[in-house]
Amino acid sequence: MDQQLPLRDIHLPDAIIWWPPAIGWWLLLILIPSALFACWWIYKKLTRRTAVKAVVGLLQQIKQNTQADKLQRLQQLSACLRRLAMSRDSRHQTAALTGEKWLNYLDQSVDGSPFSTGIGRVLADAHYRQTAPTDLDINALISLCETWLKGQKA
């Protein structure tokens, strides 16, 4: 056994290259942003439904509260619509709307322009009024607000 075997030196493998990545990395690259988008979309949908449900409840309370005077009910209606608008769309877009711009925003969700030219016109300055208009039909205004609210569920 004096003979030596003809062995070669240790052979090291080539260095592992980072490009192209394995299929798992490609899947993660697609799945993580998709999952984040899906979570954001579900969150927005749930918060929108919750806001609509809350305003439906408030609107029913206003409708049933006959002890409050017309001015209080008018201001409560205005506050409900504004709350839903701010939770539905961005605050920057809706919080600063006043007057005609606010009424035009409300008209976007209903047929015609009942807020700009109809009974909903009183909502333009509801919070600044000292007295309610004498010709205000609060039940018609509540029903208009309910119609607007149905347009928000879509």
mmCIF file with all atom_site columns, C-alpha atoms in Angstrom:
data_model
loop_
_atom_site.group_PDB
_atom_site.id
_atom_site.type_symbol
_atom_site.label_atom_id
_atom_site.label_alt_id
_atom_site.label_comp_id
_atom_site.label_asym_id
_atom_site.label_entity_id
_atom_site.label_seq_id
_atom_site.pdbx_PDB_ins_code
_atom_site.Cartn_x
_atom_site.Cartn_y
_atom_site.Cartn_z
_atom_site.occupancy
_atom_site.B_iso_or_equiv
_atom_site.pdbx_formal_charge
_atom_site.auth_seq_id
_atom_site.auth_comp_id
_atom_site.auth_asym_id
_atom_site.auth_atom_id
_atom_site.pdbx_PDB_model_num
ATOM 1   C CA . MET A 1 1   ? 0.000   0.000  0.000   1.00 0.00 ? 1   MET A CA 1
ATOM 2   C CA . ASP A 1 2   ? 2.691   2.305  -0.703  1.00 0.00 ? 2   ASP A CA 1
ATOM 3   C CA . GLN A 1 3   ? 0.953   3.622  -3.668  1.00 0.00 ? 3   GLN A CA 1
ATOM 4   C CA . GLN A 1 4   ? -0.785  6.907  -3.281  1.00 0.00 ? 4   GLN A CA 1
ATOM 5   C CA . LEU A 1 5   ? -4.131  7.478  -4.787  1.00 0.00 ? 5   LEU A CA 1
ATOM 6   C CA . PRO A 1 6   ? -4.308  10.199 -7.421  1.00 0.00 ? 6   PRO A CA 1
ATOM 7   C CA . LEU A 1 7   ? -6.560  12.540 -5.492  1.00 0.00 ? 7   LEU A CA 1
ATOM 8   C CA . ARG A 1 8   ? -7.251  16.083 -6.480  1.00 0.00 ? 8   ARG A CA 1
ATOM 9   C CA . ASP A 1 9   ? -7.422  19.028 -4.165  1.00 0.00 ? 9   ASP A CA 1
ATOM 10  C CA . ILE A 1 10  ? -10.743 20.049 -2.624  1.00 0.00 ? 10  ILE A CA 1
ATOM 11  C CA . HIS A 1 11  ? -13.074 21.518 -5.236  1.00 0.00 ? 11  HIS A CA 1
ATOM 12  C CA . LEU A 1 12  ? -15.155 24.461 -3.972  1.00 0.00 ? 12  LEU A CA 1
ATOM 13  C CA . PRO A 1 13  ? -18.478 25.262 -5.637  1.00 0.00 ? 13  PRO A CA 1
ATOM 14  C CA . ASP A 1 14  ? -19.007 28.511 -7.493  1.00 0.00 ? 14  ASP A CA 1
ATOM 15  C CA . ALA A 1 15  ? -20.223 31.452 -5.466  1.00 0.00 ? 15  ALA A CA 1
ATOM 16  C CA . ILE A 1 16  ? -23.979 31.713 -5.220  1.00 0.00 ? 16  ILE A CA 1
ATOM 17  C CA . ILE A 1 17  ? -25.290 34.586 -7.287  1.00 0.00 ? 17  ILE A CA 1
ATOM 18  C CA . TRP A 1 18  ? -28.174 36.738 -6.093  1.00 0.00 ? 18  TRP A CA 1
ATOM 19  C CA . TRP A 1 19  ? -29.773 37.289 -9.471  1.00 0.00 ? 19  TRP A CA 1
ATOM 20  C CA . PRO A 1 20  ? -32.188 35.926 -10.600 1.00 0.00 ? 20  PRO A CA 1
ATOM 21  C CA . PRO A 1 21  ? -33.914 35.207 -7.302  1.00 0.00 ? 21  PRO A CA 1
ATOM 22  C CA . ALA A 1 22  ? -35.663 31.944 -6.658  1.00 0.00 ? 22  ALA A CA 1
ATOM 23  C CA . ILE A 1 23  ? -39.376 31.573 -7.377  1.00 0.00 ? 23  ILE A CA 1
ATOM 24  C CA . GLY A 1 24  ? -40.256 32.003 -3.691  1.00 0.00 ? 24  GLY A CA 1
ATOM 25  C CA . TRP A 1 25  ? -38.883 35.539 -3.674  1.00 0.00 ? 25  TRP A CA 1
ATOM 26  C CA . TRP A 1 26  ? -40.928 36.397 -6.752  1.00 0.00 ? 26  TRP A CA 1
ATOM 27  C CA . LEU A 1 27  ? -44.045 35.071 -5.036  1.00 0.00 ? 27  LEU A CA 1
ATOM 28  C CA . LEU A 1 28  ? -43.309 37.122 -1.925  1.00 0.00 ? 28  LEU A CA 1
ATOM 29  C CA . LEU A 1 29  ? -42.771 40.172 -4.098  1.00 0.00 ? 29  LEU A CA 1
ATOM 30  C CA . ILE A 1 30  ? -46.290 39.732 -5.460  1.00 0.00 ? 30  ILE A CA 1
ATOM 31  C CA . LEU A 1 31  ? -48.082 38.427 -2.365  1.00 0.00 ? 31  LEU A CA 1
ATOM 32  C CA . ILE A 1 32  ? -46.931 40.986 0.223   1.00 0.00 ? 32  ILE A CA 1
ATOM 33  C CA . PRO A 1 33  ? -48.119 44.106 -1.643  1.00 0.00 ? 33  PRO A CA 1
ATOM 34  C CA . SER A 1 34  ? -51.300 42.281 -2.652  1.00 0.00 ? 34  SER A CA 1
ATOM 35  C CA . ALA A 1 35  ? -51.996 41.305 0.965   1.00 0.00 ? 35  ALA A CA 1
ATOM 36  C CA . LEU A 1 36  ? -51.313 44.845 2.171   1.00 0.00 ? 36  LEU A CA 1
ATOM 37  C CA . PHE A 1 37  ? -53.665 46.274 -0.442  1.00 0.00 ? 37  PHE A CA 1
ATOM 38  C CA . ALA A 1 38  ? -56.368 43.731 0.451   1.00 0.00 ? 38  ALA A CA 1
ATOM 39  C CA . CYS A 1 39  ? -56.058 44.584 4.160   1.00 0.00 ? 39  CYS A CA 1
ATOM 40  C CA . TRP A 1 40  ? -56.319 48.307 3.416   1.00 0.00 ? 40  TRP A CA 1
ATOM 41  C CA . TRP A 1 41  ? -59.345 47.769 1.159   1.00 0.00 ? 41  TRP A CA 1
ATOM 42  C CA . ILE A 1 42  ? -61.149 45.617 3.750   1.00 0.00 ? 42  ILE A CA 1
ATOM 43  C CA . TYR A 1 43  ? -60.394 48.170 6.470   1.00 0.00 ? 43  TYR A CA 1
ATOM 44  C CA . LYS A 1 44  ? -61.815 51.015 4.372   1.00 0.00 ? 44  LYS A CA 1
ATOM 45  C CA . LYS A 1 45  ? -64.901 48.990 3.501   1.00 0.00 ? 45  LYS A CA 1
ATOM 46  C CA . LEU A 1 46  ? -65.568 48.042 7.131   1.00 0.00 ? 46  LEU A CA 1
ATOM 47  C CA . THR A 1 47  ? -65.073 51.562 8.459   1.00 0.00 ? 47  THR A CA 1
ATOM 48  C CA . ARG A 1 48  ? -67.328 52.953 5.750   1.00 0.00 ? 48  ARG A CA 1
ATOM 49  C CA . ARG A 1 49  ? -70.076 50.481 6.637   1.00 0.00 ? 49  ARG A CA 1
ATOM 50  C CA . THR A 1 50  ? -69.666 51.283 10.315  1.00 0.00 ? 50  THR A CA 1
ATOM 51  C CA . ALA A 1 51  ? -69.914 55.012 9.647   1.00 0.00 ? 51  ALA A CA 1
ATOM 52  C CA . VAL A 1 52  ? -73.032 54.561 7.523   1.00 0.00 ? 52  VAL A CA 1
ATOM 53  C CA . LYS A 1 53  ? -74.645 52.394 10.211  1.00 0.00 ? 53  LYS A CA 1
ATOM 54  C CA . ALA A 1 54  ? -73.841 54.970 12.875  1.00 0.00 ? 54  ALA A CA 1
ATOM 55  C CA . VAL A 1 55  ? -75.358 57.791 10.839  1.00 0.00 ? 55  VAL A CA 1
ATOM 56  C CA . VAL A 1 56  ? -78.450 55.686 10.120  1.00 0.00 ? 56  VAL A CA 1
ATOM 57  C CA . GLY A 1 57  ? -78.896 55.316 13.877  1.00 0.00 ? 57  GLY A CA 1
ATOM 58  C CA . LEU A 1 58  ? -78.382 59.035 14.465  1.00 0.00 ? 58  LEU A CA 1
ATOM 59  C CA . LEU A 1 59  ? -80.813 59.881 11.706  1.00 0.00 ? 59  LEU A CA 1
ATOM 60  C CA . GLN A 1 60  ? -83.436 57.642 13.303  1.00 0.00 ? 60  GLN A CA 1
ATOM 61  C CA . GLN A 1 61  ? -82.883 59.370 16.644  1.00 0.00 ? 61  GLN A CA 1
ATOM 62  C CA . ILE A 1 62  ? -83.334 62.769 15.027  1.00 0.00 ? 62  ILE A CA 1
ATOM 63  C CA . LYS A 1 63  ? -86.453 61.547 13.277  1.00 0.00 ? 63  LYS A CA 1
ATOM 64  C CA . GLN A 1 64  ? -87.982 60.234 16.497  1.00 0.00 ? 64  GLN A CA 1
ATOM 65  C CA . ASN A 1 65  ? -86.950 63.178 18.666  1.00 0.00 ? 65  ASN A CA 1
ATOM 66  C CA . THR A 1 66  ? -90.006 65.365 18.339  1.00 0.00 ? 66  THR A CA 1
ATOM 67  C CA . GLN A 1 67  ? -89.231 67.292 21.529  1.00 0.00 ? 67  GLN A CA 1
ATOM 68  C CA . ALA A 1 68  ? -86.290 69.103 19.943  1.00 0.00 ? 68  ALA A CA 1
ATOM 69  C CA . ASP A 1 69  ? -87.138 72.236 18.017  1.00 0.00 ? 69  ASP A CA 1
ATOM 70  C CA . LYS A 1 70  ? -86.599 72.569 14.271  1.00 0.00 ? 70  LYS A CA 1
ATOM 71  C CA . LEU A 1 71  ? -83.297 74.418 14.635  1.00 0.00 ? 71  LEU A CA 1
ATOM 72  C CA . GLN A 1 72  ? -81.772 71.706 16.824  1.00 0.00 ? 72  GLN A CA 1
ATOM 73  C CA . ARG A 1 73  ? -82.922 68.972 14.464  1.00 0.00 ? 73  ARG A CA 1
ATOM 74  C CA . LEU A 1 74  ? -81.600 70.934 11.483  1.00 0.00 ? 74  LEU A CA 1
ATOM 75  C CA . GLN A 1 75  ? -78.188 71.329 13.117  1.00 0.00 ? 75  GLN A CA 1
ATOM 76  C CA . GLN A 1 76  ? -78.107 67.656 14.079  1.00 0.00 ? 76  GLN A CA 1
ATOM 77  C CA . LEU A 1 77  ? -78.899 66.654 10.502  1.00 0.00 ? 77  LEU A CA 1
ATOM 78  C CA . SER A 1 78  ? -76.140 68.875 9.193   1.00 0.00 ? 78  SER A CA 1
ATOM 79  C CA . ALA A 1 79  ? -73.655 67.393 11.675  1.00 0.00 ? 79  ALA A CA 1
ATOM 80  C CA . CYS A 1 80  ? -74.630 63.820 10.736  1.00 0.00 ? 80  CYS A CA 1
ATOM 81  C CA . LEU A 1 81  ? -74.135 64.427 7.043   1.00 0.00 ? 81  LEU A CA 1
ATOM 82  C CA . ARG A 1 82  ? -70.798 66.118 7.612   1.00 0.00 ? 82  ARG A CA 1
ATOM 83  C CA . ARG A 1 83  ? -69.555 63.313 9.868   1.00 0.00 ? 83  ARG A CA 1
ATOM 84  C CA . LEU A 1 84  ? -70.352 60.703 7.276   1.00 0.00 ? 84  LEU A CA 1
ATOM 85  C CA . ALA A 1 85  ? -68.819 62.769 4.507   1.00 0.00 ? 85  ALA A CA 1
ATOM 86  C CA . MET A 1 86  ? -65.581 63.153 6.459   1.00 0.00 ? 86  MET A CA 1
ATOM 87  C CA . SER A 1 87  ? -65.377 59.456 7.279   1.00 0.00 ? 87  SER A CA 1
ATOM 88  C CA . ARG A 1 88  ? -66.284 58.416 3.720   1.00 0.00 ? 88  ARG A CA 1
ATOM 89  C CA . ASP A 1 89  ? -63.973 60.766 1.846   1.00 0.00 ? 89  ASP A CA 1
ATOM 90  C CA . SER A 1 90  ? -60.778 62.428 2.978   1.00 0.00 ? 90  SER A CA 1
ATOM 91  C CA . ARG A 1 91  ? -61.016 65.180 5.565   1.00 0.00 ? 91  ARG A CA 1
ATOM 92  C CA . HIS A 1 92  ? -59.061 67.532 3.324   1.00 0.00 ? 92  HIS A CA 1
ATOM 93  C CA . GLN A 1 93  ? -61.697 67.108 0.662   1.00 0.00 ? 93  GLN A CA 1
ATOM 94  C CA . THR A 1 94  ? -64.841 67.500 2.779   1.00 0.00 ? 94  THR A CA 1
ATOM 95  C CA . ALA A 1 95  ? -64.119 69.282 6.053   1.00 0.00 ? 95  ALA A CA 1
ATOM 96  C CA . ALA A 1 96  ? -63.583 72.693 4.487   1.00 0.00 ? 96  ALA A CA 1
ATOM 97  C CA . LEU A 1 97  ? -66.643 72.572 2.236   1.00 0.00 ? 97  LEU A CA 1
ATOM 98  C CA . THR A 1 98  ? -69.189 75.265 3.038   1.00 0.00 ? 98  THR A CA 1
ATOM 99  C CA . GLY A 1 99  ? -72.064 76.970 1.312   1.00 0.00 ? 99  GLY A CA 1
ATOM 100 C CA . GLU A 1 100 ? -72.603 76.108 -2.341  1.00 0.00 ? 100 GLU A CA 1
ATOM 101 C CA . LYS A 1 101 ? -69.614 73.754 -2.472  1.00 0.00 ? 101 LYS A CA 1
ATOM 102 C CA . TRP A 1 102 ? -71.060 71.706 0.390   1.00 0.00 ? 102 TRP A CA 1
ATOM 103 C CA . LEU A 1 103 ? -74.467 71.560 -1.277  1.00 0.00 ? 103 LEU A CA 1
ATOM 104 C CA . ASN A 1 104 ? -72.906 70.540 -4.607  1.00 0.00 ? 104 ASN A CA 1
ATOM 105 C CA . TYR A 1 105 ? -71.003 67.795 -2.811  1.00 0.00 ? 105 TYR A CA 1
ATOM 106 C CA . LEU A 1 106 ? -74.252 66.512 -1.302  1.00 0.00 ? 106 LEU A CA 1
ATOM 107 C CA . ASP A 1 107 ? -75.975 66.659 -4.708  1.00 0.00 ? 107 ASP A CA 1
ATOM 108 C CA . GLN A 1 108 ? -73.437 64.236 -6.186  1.00 0.00 ? 108 GLN A CA 1
ATOM 109 C CA . SER A 1 109 ? -75.080 61.247 -4.477  1.00 0.00 ? 109 SER A CA 1
ATOM 110 C CA . VAL A 1 110 ? -78.704 61.974 -5.386  1.00 0.00 ? 110 VAL A CA 1
ATOM 111 C CA . ASP A 1 111 ? -80.647 62.538 -8.587  1.00 0.00 ? 111 ASP A CA 1
ATOM 112 C CA . GLY A 1 112 ? -81.164 66.150 -9.516  1.00 0.00 ? 112 GLY A CA 1
ATOM 113 C CA . SER A 1 113 ? -80.022 68.904 -7.204  1.00 0.00 ? 113 SER A CA 1
ATOM 114 C CA . PRO A 1 114 ? -82.330 68.854 -4.176  1.00 0.00 ? 114 PRO A CA 1
ATOM 115 C CA . PHE A 1 115 ? -79.621 70.249 -1.916  1.00 0.00 ? 115 PHE A CA 1
ATOM 116 C CA . SER A 1 116 ? -78.563 73.113 -4.166  1.00 0.00 ? 116 SER A CA 1
ATOM 117 C CA . THR A 1 117 ? -81.997 74.193 -5.324  1.00 0.00 ? 117 THR A CA 1
ATOM 118 C CA . GLY A 1 118 ? -84.500 72.376 -3.110  1.00 0.00 ? 118 GLY A CA 1
ATOM 119 C CA . ILE A 1 119 ? -85.267 71.791 0.538   1.00 0.00 ? 119 ILE A CA 1
ATOM 120 C CA . GLY A 1 120 ? -81.673 70.830 1.327   1.00 0.00 ? 120 GLY A CA 1
ATOM 121 C CA . ARG A 1 121 ? -80.536 74.397 0.738   1.00 0.00 ? 121 ARG A CA 1
ATOM 122 C CA . VAL A 1 122 ? -80.996 75.147 4.469   1.00 0.00 ? 122 VAL A CA 1
ATOM 123 C CA . LEU A 1 123 ? -78.039 72.847 5.241   1.00 0.00 ? 123 LEU A CA 1
ATOM 124 C CA . ALA A 1 124 ? -75.610 75.365 3.719   1.00 0.00 ? 124 ALA A CA 1
ATOM 125 C CA . ASP A 1 125 ? -75.625 77.511 6.841   1.00 0.00 ? 125 ASP A CA 1
ATOM 126 C CA . ALA A 1 126 ? -77.443 75.359 9.398   1.00 0.00 ? 126 ALA A CA 1
ATOM 127 C CA . HIS A 1 127 ? -74.813 75.715 12.128  1.00 0.00 ? 127 HIS A CA 1
ATOM 128 C CA . TYR A 1 128 ? -74.720 79.483 11.860  1.00 0.00 ? 128 TYR A CA 1
ATOM 129 C CA . ARG A 1 129 ? -78.456 80.084 12.115  1.00 0.00 ? 129 ARG A CA 1
ATOM 130 C CA . GLN A 1 130 ? -80.007 81.590 15.222  1.00 0.00 ? 130 GLN A CA 1
ATOM 131 C CA . THR A 1 131 ? -83.508 80.499 14.248  1.00 0.00 ? 131 THR A CA 1
ATOM 132 C CA . ALA A 1 132 ? -84.911 77.897 11.916  1.00 0.00 ? 132 ALA A CA 1
ATOM 133 C CA . PRO A 1 133 ? -86.571 79.066 8.695   1.00 0.00 ? 133 PRO A CA 1
ATOM 134 C CA . THR A 1 134 ? -90.305 79.451 9.177   1.00 0.00 ? 134 THR A CA 1
ATOM 135 C CA . ASP A 1 135 ? -91.161 77.462 6.057   1.00 0.00 ? 135 ASP A CA 1
ATOM 136 C CA . LEU A 1 136 ? -88.849 74.540 6.922   1.00 0.00 ? 136 LEU A CA 1
ATOM 137 C CA . ASP A 1 137 ? -90.423 71.117 6.448   1.00 0.00 ? 137 ASP A CA 1
ATOM 138 C CA . ILE A 1 138 ? -88.139 69.089 8.715   1.00 0.00 ? 138 ILE A CA 1
ATOM 139 C CA . ASN A 1 139 ? -89.714 65.746 7.749   1.00 0.00 ? 139 ASN A CA 1
ATOM 140 C CA . ALA A 1 140 ? -89.053 66.398 4.050   1.00 0.00 ? 140 ALA A CA 1
ATOM 141 C CA . LEU A 1 141 ? -85.454 67.333 4.910   1.00 0.00 ? 141 LEU A CA 1
ATOM 142 C CA . ILE A 1 142 ? -85.018 64.157 6.944   1.00 0.00 ? 142 ILE A CA 1
ATOM 143 C CA . SER A 1 143 ? -86.359 62.110 4.066   1.00 0.00 ? 143 SER A CA 1
ATOM 144 C CA . LEU A 1 144 ? -83.949 63.876 1.686   1.00 0.00 ? 144 LEU A CA 1
ATOM 145 C CA . CYS A 1 145 ? -81.088 63.048 4.068   1.00 0.00 ? 145 CYS A CA 1
ATOM 146 C CA . GLU A 1 146 ? -82.218 59.405 4.119   1.00 0.00 ? 146 GLU A CA 1
ATOM 147 C CA . THR A 1 147 ? -82.151 59.381 0.320   1.00 0.00 ? 147 THR A CA 1
ATOM 148 C CA . TRP A 1 148 ? -78.630 60.817 0.384   1.00 0.00 ? 148 TRP A CA 1
ATOM 149 C CA . LEU A 1 149 ? -77.642 58.196 2.936   1.00 0.00 ? 149 LEU A CA 1
ATOM 150 C CA . LYS A 1 150 ? -78.884 55.375 0.692   1.00 0.00 ? 150 LYS A CA 1
ATOM 151 C CA . GLY A 1 151 ? -76.605 56.722 -2.020  1.00 0.00 ? 151 GLY A CA 1
ATOM 152 C CA . GLN A 1 152 ? -73.637 56.377 0.346   1.00 0.00 ? 152 GLN A CA 1
ATOM 153 C CA . LYS A 1 153 ? -74.129 52.646 0.850   1.00 0.00 ? 153 LYS A CA 1
ATOM 154 C CA . ALA A 1 154 ? -73.376 51.895 -2.785  1.00 0.00 ? 154 ALA A CA 1
#
